[in-house]
Short mmCIF file of C-alpha atoms and ligand atoms in Angstrom, two decimals:
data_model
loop_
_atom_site.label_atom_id
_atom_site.label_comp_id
_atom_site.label_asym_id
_atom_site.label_seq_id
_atom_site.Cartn_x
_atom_site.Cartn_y
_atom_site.Cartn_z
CA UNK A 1 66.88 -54.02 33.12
CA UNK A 2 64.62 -51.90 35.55
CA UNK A 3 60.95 -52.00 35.44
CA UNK A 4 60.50 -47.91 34.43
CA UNK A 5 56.85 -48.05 32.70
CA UNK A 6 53.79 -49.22 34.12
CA UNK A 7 50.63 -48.91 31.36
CA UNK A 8 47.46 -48.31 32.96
CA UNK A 9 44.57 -49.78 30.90
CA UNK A 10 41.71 -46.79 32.00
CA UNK A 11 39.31 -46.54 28.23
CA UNK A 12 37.11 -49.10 29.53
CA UNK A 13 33.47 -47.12 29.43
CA UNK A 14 31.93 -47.97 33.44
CA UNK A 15 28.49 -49.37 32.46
CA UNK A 16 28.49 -51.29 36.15
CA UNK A 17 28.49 -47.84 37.18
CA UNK A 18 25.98 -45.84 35.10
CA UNK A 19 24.52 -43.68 34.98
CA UNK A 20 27.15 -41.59 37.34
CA UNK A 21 29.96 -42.95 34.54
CA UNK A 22 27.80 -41.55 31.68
CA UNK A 23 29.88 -38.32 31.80
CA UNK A 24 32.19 -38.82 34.88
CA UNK A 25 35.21 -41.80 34.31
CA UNK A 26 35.22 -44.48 36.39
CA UNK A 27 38.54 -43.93 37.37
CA UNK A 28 38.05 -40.87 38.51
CA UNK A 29 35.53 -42.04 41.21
CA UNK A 30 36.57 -40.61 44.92
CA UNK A 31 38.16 -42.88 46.98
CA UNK A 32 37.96 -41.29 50.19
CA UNK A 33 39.74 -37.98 49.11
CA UNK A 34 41.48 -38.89 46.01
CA UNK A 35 40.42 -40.00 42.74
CA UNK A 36 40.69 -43.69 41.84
CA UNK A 37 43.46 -43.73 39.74
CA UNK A 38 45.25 -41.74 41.87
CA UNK A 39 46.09 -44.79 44.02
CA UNK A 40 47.39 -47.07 41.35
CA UNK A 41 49.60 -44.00 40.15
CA UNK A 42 51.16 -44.04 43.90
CA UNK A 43 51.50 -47.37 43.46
CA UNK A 44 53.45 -47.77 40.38
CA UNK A 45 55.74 -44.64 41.55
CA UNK A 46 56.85 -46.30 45.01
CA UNK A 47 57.32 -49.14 43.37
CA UNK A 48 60.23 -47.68 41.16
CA UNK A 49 58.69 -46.73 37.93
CA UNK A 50 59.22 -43.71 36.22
CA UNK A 51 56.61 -43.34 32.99
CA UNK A 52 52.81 -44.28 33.41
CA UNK A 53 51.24 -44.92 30.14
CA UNK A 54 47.28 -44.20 29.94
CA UNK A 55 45.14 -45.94 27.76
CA UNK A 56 42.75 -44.00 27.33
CA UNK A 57 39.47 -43.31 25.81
CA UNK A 58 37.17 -40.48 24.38
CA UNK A 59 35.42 -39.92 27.70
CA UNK A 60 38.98 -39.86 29.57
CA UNK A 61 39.76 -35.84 29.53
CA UNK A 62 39.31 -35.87 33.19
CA UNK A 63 42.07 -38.10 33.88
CA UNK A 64 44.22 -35.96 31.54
CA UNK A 65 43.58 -32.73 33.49
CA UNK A 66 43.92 -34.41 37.12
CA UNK A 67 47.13 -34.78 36.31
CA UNK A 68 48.16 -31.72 34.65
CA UNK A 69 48.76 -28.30 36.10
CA UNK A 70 45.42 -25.87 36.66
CA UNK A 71 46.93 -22.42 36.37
CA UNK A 72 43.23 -20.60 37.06
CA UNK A 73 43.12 -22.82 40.10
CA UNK A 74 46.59 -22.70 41.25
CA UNK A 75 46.78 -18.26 41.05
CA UNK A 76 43.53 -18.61 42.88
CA UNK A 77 44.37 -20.61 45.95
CA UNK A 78 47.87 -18.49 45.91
CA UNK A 79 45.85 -14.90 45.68
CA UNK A 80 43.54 -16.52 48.72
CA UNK A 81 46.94 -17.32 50.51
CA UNK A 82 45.74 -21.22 50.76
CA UNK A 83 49.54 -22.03 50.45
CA UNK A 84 48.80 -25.75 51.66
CA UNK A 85 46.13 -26.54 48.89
CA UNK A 86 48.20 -24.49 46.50
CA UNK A 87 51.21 -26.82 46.98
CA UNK A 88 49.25 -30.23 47.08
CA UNK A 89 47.81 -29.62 43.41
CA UNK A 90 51.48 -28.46 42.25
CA UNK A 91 52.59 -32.12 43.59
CA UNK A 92 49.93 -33.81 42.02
CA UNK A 93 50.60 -32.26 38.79
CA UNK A 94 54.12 -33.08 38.94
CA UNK A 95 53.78 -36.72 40.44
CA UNK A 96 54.79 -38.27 37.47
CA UNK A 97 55.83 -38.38 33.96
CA UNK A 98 52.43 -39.39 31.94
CA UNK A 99 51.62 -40.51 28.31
CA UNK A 100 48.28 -41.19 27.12
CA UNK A 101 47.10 -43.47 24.47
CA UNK A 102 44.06 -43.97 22.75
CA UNK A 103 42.13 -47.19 22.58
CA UNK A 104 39.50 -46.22 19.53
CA UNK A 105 37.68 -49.09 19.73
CA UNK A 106 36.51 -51.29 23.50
CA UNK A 107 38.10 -54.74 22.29
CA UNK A 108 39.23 -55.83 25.62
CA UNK A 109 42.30 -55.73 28.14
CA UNK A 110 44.05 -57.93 25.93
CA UNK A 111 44.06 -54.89 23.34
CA UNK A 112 44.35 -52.38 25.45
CA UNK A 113 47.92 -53.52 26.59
CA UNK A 114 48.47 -53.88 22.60
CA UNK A 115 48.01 -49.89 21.99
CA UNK A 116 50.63 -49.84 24.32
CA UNK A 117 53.27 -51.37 22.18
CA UNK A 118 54.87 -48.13 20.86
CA UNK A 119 55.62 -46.49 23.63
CA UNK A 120 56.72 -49.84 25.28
CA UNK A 121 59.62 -50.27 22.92
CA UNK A 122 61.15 -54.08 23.80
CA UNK A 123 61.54 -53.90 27.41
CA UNK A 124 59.70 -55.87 30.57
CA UNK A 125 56.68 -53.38 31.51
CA UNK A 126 54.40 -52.92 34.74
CA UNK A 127 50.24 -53.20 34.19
CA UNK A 128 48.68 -51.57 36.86
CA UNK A 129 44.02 -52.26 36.43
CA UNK A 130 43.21 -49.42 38.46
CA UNK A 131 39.82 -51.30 40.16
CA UNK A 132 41.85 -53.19 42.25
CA UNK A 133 43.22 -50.76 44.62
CA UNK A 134 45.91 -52.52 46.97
CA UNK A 135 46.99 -50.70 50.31
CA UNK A 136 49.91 -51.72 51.87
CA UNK A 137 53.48 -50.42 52.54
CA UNK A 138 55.50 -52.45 50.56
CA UNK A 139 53.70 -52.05 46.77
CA UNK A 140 52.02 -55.26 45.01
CA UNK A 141 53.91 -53.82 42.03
CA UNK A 142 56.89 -53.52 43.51
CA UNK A 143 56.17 -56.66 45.20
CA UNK A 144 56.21 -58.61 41.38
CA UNK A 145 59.10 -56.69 40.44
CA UNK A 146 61.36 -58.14 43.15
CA UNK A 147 60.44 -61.40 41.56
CA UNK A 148 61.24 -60.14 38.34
CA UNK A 149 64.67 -59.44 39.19
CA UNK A 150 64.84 -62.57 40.99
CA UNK A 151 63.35 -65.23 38.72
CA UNK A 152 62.93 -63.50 35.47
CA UNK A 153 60.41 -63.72 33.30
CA UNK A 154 57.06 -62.01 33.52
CA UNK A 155 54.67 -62.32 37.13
CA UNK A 156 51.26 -61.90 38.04
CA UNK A 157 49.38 -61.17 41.49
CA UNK A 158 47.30 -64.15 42.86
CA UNK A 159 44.68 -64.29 45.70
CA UNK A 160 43.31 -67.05 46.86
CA UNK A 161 39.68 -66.74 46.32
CA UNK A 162 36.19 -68.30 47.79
CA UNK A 163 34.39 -70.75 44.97
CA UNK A 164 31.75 -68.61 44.47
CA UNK A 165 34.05 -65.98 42.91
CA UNK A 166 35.71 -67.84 40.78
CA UNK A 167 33.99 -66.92 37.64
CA UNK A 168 34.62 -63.32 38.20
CA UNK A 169 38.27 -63.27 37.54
CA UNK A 170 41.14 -65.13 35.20
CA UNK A 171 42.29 -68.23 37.48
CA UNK A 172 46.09 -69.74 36.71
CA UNK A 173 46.90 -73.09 37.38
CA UNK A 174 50.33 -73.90 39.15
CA UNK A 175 52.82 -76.40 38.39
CA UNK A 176 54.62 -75.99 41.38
CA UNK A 177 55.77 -73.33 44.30
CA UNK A 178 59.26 -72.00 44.26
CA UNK A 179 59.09 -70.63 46.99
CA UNK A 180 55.88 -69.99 49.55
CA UNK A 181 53.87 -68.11 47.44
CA UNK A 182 55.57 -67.84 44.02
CA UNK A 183 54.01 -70.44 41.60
CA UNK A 184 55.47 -71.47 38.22
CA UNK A 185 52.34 -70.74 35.66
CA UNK A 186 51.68 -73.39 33.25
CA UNK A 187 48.15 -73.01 32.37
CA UNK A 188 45.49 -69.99 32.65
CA UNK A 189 41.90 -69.12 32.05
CA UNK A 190 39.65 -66.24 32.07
CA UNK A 191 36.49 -66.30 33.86
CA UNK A 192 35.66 -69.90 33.99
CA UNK A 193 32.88 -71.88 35.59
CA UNK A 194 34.17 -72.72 39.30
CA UNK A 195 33.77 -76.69 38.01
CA UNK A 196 36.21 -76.28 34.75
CA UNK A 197 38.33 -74.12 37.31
CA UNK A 198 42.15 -75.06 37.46
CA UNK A 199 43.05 -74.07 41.06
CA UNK A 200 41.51 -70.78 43.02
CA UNK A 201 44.36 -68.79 42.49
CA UNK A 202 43.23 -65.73 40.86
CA UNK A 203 44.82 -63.37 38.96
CA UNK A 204 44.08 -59.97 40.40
CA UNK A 205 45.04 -56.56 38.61
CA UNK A 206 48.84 -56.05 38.42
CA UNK A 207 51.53 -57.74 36.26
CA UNK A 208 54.99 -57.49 34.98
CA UNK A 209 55.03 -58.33 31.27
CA UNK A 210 57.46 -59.63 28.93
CA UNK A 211 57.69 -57.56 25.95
CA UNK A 212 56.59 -60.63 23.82
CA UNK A 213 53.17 -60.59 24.83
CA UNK A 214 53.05 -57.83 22.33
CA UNK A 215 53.29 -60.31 19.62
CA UNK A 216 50.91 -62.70 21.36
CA UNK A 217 48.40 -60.24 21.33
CA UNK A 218 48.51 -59.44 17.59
CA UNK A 219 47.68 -62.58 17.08
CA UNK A 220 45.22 -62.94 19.60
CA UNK A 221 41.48 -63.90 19.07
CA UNK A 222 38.35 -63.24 20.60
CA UNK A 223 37.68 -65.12 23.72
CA UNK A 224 35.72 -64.39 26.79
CA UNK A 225 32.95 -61.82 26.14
CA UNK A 226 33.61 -61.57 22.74
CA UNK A 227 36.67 -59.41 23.80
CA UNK A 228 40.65 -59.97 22.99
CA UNK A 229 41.82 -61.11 26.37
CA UNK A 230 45.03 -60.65 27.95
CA UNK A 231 44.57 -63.74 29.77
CA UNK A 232 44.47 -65.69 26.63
CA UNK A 233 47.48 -64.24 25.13
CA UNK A 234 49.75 -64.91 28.78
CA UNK A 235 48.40 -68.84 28.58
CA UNK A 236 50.39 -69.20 24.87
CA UNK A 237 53.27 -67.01 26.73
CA UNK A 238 53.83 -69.44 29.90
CA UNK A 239 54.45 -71.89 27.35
CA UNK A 240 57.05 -70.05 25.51
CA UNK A 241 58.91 -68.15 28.68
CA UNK A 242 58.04 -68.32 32.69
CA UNK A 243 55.49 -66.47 33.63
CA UNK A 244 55.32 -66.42 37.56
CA UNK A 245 52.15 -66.18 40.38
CA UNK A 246 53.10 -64.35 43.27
CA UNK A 247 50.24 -64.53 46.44
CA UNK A 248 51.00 -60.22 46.93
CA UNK A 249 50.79 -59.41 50.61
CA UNK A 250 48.56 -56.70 51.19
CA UNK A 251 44.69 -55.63 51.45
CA UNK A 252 42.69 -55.20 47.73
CA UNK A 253 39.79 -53.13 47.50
CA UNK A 254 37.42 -53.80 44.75
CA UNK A 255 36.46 -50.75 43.12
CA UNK A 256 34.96 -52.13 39.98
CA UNK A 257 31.73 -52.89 41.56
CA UNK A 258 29.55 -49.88 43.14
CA UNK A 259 29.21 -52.47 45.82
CA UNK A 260 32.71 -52.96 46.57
CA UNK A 261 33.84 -49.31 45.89
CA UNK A 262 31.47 -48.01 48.59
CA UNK A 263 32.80 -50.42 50.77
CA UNK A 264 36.17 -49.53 49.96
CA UNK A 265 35.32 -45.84 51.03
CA UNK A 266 33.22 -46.32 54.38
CA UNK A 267 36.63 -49.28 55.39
CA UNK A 268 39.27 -46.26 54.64
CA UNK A 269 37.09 -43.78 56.11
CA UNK A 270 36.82 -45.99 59.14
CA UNK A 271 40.25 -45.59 59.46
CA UNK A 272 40.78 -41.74 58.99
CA UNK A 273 40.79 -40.21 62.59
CA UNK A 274 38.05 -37.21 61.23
CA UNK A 275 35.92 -39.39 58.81
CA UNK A 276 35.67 -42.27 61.25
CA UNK A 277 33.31 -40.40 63.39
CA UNK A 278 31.13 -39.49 60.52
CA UNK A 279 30.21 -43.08 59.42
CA UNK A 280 29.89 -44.03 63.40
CA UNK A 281 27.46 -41.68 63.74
CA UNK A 282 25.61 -42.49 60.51
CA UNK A 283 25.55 -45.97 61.77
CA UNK A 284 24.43 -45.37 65.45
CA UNK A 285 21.68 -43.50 64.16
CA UNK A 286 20.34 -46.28 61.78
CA UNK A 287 20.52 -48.63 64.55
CA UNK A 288 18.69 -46.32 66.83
CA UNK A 289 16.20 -46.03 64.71
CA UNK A 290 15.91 -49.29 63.97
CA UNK A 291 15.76 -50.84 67.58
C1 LIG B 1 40.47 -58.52 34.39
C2 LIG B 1 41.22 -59.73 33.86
C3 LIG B 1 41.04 -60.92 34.81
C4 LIG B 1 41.47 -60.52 36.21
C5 LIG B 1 40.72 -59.26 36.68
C6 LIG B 1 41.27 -58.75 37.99
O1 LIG B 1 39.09 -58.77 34.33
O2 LIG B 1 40.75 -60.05 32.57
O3 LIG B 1 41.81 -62.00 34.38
O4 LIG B 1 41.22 -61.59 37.10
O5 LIG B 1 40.84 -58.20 35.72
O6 LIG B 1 40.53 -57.68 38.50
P1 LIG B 1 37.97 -57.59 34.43
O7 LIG B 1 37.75 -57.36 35.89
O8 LIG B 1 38.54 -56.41 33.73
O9 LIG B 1 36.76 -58.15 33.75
#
């Protein structure tokens, strides 16, 4: 059966980010000239799904109202004959078909995915962590789906990552390659030292999940951080049904991190034919005044 929902786990309250995240979601953060969230959205609709699921939070409304219509805006750009802008927040508002969830209490990814479960009935579903922004013309998501189809089973994105980072992500161990690039899961662990590491495949922020990983998950302790991880349910689940590692092709941008989500902005605006000026100029004048 077709991927159609992808469940976007967005409740999570930004404290790398305060104070700007005190009021403002993290989500909702610019990247370049769209919001966060707004990328992963794209994502999960070129890659073939049809419902996004938002779990959401109490500090979430923005997210809510991105994506709905704004009539006071909309009559205003129309009475001011700004027909373009007019048109551009009537597509955003009718991008996609969206359901929001609340998460009442911060208990982890792992539960996050679980308030899920009701409007995820019993079929394979998309995860889509909205930090990791991918870029690229064929869609991570769509990327795992193909393997989906293919293999079966549920699949997660890997990247190959640098010792040093090890500890900052969940990091799979591989029994073997199917194919270059797709890696049959046996083992799995979140955050780990790099010495206790299995491999340094990481698992980066989009998966296709079997519907069982509900169950997992209701069952699911504590682990990492005190929090109910979804790694930790997906290790008991490649034991009971494949679960697959694809390497996604592609370019990730960090967003998580203030660090990485300013870098994120000044590498897209480097590429934008009007912005790219801006940060030249920026730059050339910090040399300048530097030398
Ligand atoms: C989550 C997952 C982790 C994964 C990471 C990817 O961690 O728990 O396994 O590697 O996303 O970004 P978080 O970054 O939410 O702490």
């Amino acid at each position: 059966m077709k991927i159609k929902k992808c469940v976007f786990p967005v409740a999570g309250l930004g404290t790398r980010f305060l104070p700007v995240t005190k009021e403002l979601a993290k989500e909702m953060l610019p990247l370049v000239n769209r919001p966060i969230i707004s990328y992963g959205v794209e994502e999960a609709l070129a890659s073939g799904c049809e419902e996004i699921i938002m779990v959401t939070g109490r500090a979430k409304r923005s997210i809510e109202n991105y994506f709905d219509r704004s009539f006071e805006l909309e009559e205003m750009l129309k009475a001011r004959g700004k027909t373009a802008l007019y048109e551009e927040m009537l597509k955003i508002a009718n991008m996609a078909e969206i359901l929001f969830v609340r998460q009442r209490q911060p208990l982890g990814l792992g539960h996050a995915v679980l308030c899920a479960e009701p409007i995820c009935n019993n079929e394979f579903f998309a995860v889509a962590l909205p930090d990791d922004v991918f870029i690229n013309d064929d869609p991570v998501i769509a990327q795992l789906i193909r393997v989906h189809e293919k293999m079966g089973g549920s699949v997660i994105a890997l990247e190959v990552v640098e010792p040093e980072n090890i500890s900052r992500y969940g990091i799979v161990k591989s029994q073997f390659e199917v194919e270059p690039g797709v890696h049959k899961i046996i083992d799995m662990i979140e955050k780990p030292h790099k010495e206790e590491a299995p491999s340094n495949l990481a698992i980066m922020g989009r998966y296709v999940l079997s519907p069982r990983i509900f169950e997992l998950l209701h069952n699911q302790t504590a682990g990492t951080g005190g929090e109910i991880q979804l790694t930790d349910a997906l290790k008991t689940l490649c034991n009971l049904e494949p679960v697959w590692g694809v390497v996604y092709n592609g370019r990730r941008f960090d967003c998580g991190t203030q660090k990485g989500w300013l870098s994120a902005n000044v590498q897209l605006a480097l590429e934008d034919p009007e912005l790219r000026n801006v940060i030249l100029d920026v730059v050339n004048a910090a040399q300048a005044q530097t030398e």
